[in-house]
XYZ file of C-alpha atoms in Angstrom:
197
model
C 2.258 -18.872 7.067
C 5.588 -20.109 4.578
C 5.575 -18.792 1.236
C 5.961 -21.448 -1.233
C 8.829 -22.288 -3.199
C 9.910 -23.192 -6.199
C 13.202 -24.757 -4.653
C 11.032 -26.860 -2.652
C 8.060 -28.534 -4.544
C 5.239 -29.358 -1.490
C 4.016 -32.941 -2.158
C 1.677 -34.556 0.053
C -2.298 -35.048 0.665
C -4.404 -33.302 -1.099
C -5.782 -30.234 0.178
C -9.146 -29.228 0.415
C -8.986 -27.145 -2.089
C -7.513 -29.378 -4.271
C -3.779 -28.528 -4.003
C -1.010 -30.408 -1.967
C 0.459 -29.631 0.737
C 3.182 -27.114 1.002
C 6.341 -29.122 2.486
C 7.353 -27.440 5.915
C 4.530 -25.609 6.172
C 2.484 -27.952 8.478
C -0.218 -27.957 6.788
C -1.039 -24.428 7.197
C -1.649 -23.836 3.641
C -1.855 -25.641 0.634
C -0.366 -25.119 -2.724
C -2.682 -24.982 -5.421
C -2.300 -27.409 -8.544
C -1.688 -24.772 -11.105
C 1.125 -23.596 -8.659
C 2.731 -26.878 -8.705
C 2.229 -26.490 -12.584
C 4.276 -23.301 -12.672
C 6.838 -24.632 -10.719
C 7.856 -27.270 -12.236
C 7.970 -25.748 -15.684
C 9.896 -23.233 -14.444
C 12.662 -26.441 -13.571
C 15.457 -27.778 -15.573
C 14.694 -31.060 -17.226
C 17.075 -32.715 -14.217
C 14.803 -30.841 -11.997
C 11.659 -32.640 -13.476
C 13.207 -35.638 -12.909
C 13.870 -35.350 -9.325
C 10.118 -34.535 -9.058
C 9.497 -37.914 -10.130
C 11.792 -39.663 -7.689
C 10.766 -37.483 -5.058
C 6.885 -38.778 -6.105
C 8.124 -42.278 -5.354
C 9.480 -41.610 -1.949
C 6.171 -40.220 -1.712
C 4.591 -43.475 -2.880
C 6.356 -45.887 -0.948
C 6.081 -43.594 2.415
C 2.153 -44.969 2.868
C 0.416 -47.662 0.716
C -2.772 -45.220 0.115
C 0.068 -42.704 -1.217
C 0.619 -43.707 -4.682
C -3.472 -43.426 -4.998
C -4.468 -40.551 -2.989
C -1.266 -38.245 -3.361
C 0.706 -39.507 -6.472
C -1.585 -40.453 -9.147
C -3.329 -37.181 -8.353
C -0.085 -35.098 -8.223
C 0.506 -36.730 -11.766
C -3.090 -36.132 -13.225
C -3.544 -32.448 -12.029
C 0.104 -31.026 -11.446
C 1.836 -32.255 -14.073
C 2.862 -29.922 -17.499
C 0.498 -31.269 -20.189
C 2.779 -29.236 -22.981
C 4.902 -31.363 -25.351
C 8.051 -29.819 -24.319
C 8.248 -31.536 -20.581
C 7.647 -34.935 -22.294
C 11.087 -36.195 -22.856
C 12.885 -39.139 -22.909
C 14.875 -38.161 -19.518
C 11.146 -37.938 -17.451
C 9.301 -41.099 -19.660
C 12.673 -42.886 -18.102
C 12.057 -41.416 -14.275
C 8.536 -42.399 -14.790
C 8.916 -45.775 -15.591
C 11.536 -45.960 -12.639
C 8.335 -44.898 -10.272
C 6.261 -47.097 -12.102
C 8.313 -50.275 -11.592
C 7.910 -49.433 -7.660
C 4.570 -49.127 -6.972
C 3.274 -52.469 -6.714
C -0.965 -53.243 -7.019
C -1.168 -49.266 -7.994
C 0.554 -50.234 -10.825
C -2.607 -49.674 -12.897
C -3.830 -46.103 -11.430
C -0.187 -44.627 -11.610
C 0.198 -46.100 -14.860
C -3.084 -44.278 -16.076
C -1.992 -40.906 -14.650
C 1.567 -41.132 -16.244
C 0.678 -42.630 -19.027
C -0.007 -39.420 -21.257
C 3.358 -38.356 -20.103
C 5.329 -40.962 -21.842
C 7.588 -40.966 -24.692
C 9.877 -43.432 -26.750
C 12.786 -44.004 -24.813
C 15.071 -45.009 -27.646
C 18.131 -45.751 -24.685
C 18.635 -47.028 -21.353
C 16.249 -49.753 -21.187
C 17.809 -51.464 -18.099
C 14.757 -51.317 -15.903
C 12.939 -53.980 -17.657
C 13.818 -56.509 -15.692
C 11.739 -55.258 -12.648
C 9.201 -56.009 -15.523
C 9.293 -59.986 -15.699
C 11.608 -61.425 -12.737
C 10.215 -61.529 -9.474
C 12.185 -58.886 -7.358
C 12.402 -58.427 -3.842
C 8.970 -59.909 -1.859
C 9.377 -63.803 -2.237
C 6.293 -65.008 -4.416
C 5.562 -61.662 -5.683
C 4.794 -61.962 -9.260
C 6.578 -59.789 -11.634
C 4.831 -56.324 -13.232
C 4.116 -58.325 -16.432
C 2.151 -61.003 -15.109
C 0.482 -59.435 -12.504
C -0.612 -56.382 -14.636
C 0.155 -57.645 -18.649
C -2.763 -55.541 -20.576
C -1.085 -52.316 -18.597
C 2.978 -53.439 -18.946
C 1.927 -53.996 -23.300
C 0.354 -50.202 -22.855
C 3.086 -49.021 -21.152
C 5.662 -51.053 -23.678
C 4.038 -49.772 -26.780
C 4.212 -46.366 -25.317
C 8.208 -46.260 -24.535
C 9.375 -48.774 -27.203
C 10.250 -46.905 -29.854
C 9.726 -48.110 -34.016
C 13.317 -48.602 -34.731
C 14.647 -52.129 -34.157
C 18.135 -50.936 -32.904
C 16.170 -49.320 -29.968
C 14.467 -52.201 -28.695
C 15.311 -53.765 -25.226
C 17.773 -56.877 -25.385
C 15.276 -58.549 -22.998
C 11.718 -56.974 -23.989
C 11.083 -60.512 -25.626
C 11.510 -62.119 -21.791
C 8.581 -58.916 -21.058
C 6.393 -59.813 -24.228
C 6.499 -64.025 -23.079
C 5.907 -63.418 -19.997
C 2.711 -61.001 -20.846
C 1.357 -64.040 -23.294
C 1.341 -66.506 -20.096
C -0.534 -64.129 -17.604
C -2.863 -62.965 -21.100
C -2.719 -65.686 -24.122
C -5.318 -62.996 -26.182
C -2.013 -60.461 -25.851
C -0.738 -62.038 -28.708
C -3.431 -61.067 -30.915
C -3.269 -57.027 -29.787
C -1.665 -54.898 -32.491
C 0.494 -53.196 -29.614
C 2.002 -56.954 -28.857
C 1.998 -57.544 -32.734
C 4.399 -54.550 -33.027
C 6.580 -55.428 -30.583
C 6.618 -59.003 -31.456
C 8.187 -58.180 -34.879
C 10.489 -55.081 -33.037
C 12.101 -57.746 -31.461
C 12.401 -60.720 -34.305
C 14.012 -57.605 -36.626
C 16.655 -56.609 -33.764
């Protein structure tokens, strides 16, 4: 039986005791959550963020993944303390979100206490309202707009200099797919972000 490692975070199904599987260890044993927990505080914020990316390798490696080993690694293994929220993971998170296609919603609701402002680096919104990739694929915003406005109002941050050059292309998209958007508070905020940039 391998000893785990913090070098080498085990991803993969869940175990039966609740844990994930220890990578290399052919599923011989099975890392418990709180484990994974210790672990990755114990890693430097770039660390953190290659947890994230490695999730989405994770994700796209089986279509059930981003349900039945992601959202769970998220929800259970994940620090809860303030200090691993940054801007740095927020940004890594929203790069997995952006990937996951229909699981949009159930990864979105296990990272979604994870987020922060991101008051830089906005460039991924794009993947948010122009069709990427699968021809006739709808964008994130139209597909999902009630979960892209709670994942906007959670990463946009107050001050108008920080707002997205293209959120407004997000936010008119979101009204098509939702026309009652534009009576949410989160949307209202936004809204007026963007008309004060």
């Amino acid at each position: 039986m391998a000893a785990y490692s913090c070098r080498r975070p085990g991803v993969g199904q869940r175990g039966a005791e609740g844990g994930v599987e220890e990578a290399g260890a052919g599923g011989d044993r099975y890392t418990s959550y709180d484990e994974a927990i210790a672990c990755i505080r114990s890693f430097s914020s770039a660390g953190r963020v290659n947890v994230i990316h490695f999730l989405g390798q994770v994700g796209r490696s089986a279509d059930d993944a981003w349900e039945n080993a992601v959202a769970p690694f998220i929800n259970n293994a994940w620090p809860r303390e303030a200090q691993y929220q940054i801007e740095a993971t927020s940004a890594a998170f929203i790069s997995l979100l952006e990937d996951c296609g229909d699981h949009f919603p159930a990864v979105l609701e296990a990272a979604r206490p994870f987020l922060r402002r991101i008051h830089r680096g906005h460039h991924w919104l794009y993947r948010f309202y122009k069709d990427i990739g699968n021809e006739g694929e709808a964008p994130i915003s139209a597909n999902f707009p009630r979960e892209t406005l709670a994942l906007m109002d959670a990463i946009i941050p107050d001050d108008p200099s920080g707002v997205p050059f293209d959120l407004a292309a997000v936010l008119e998209q979101m009204v098509e797919a939702w026309p009652g958007a534009t009576r949410d508070r989160r949307f209202i905020r936004l809204q007026e972000l963007v008309a004060a940039r």
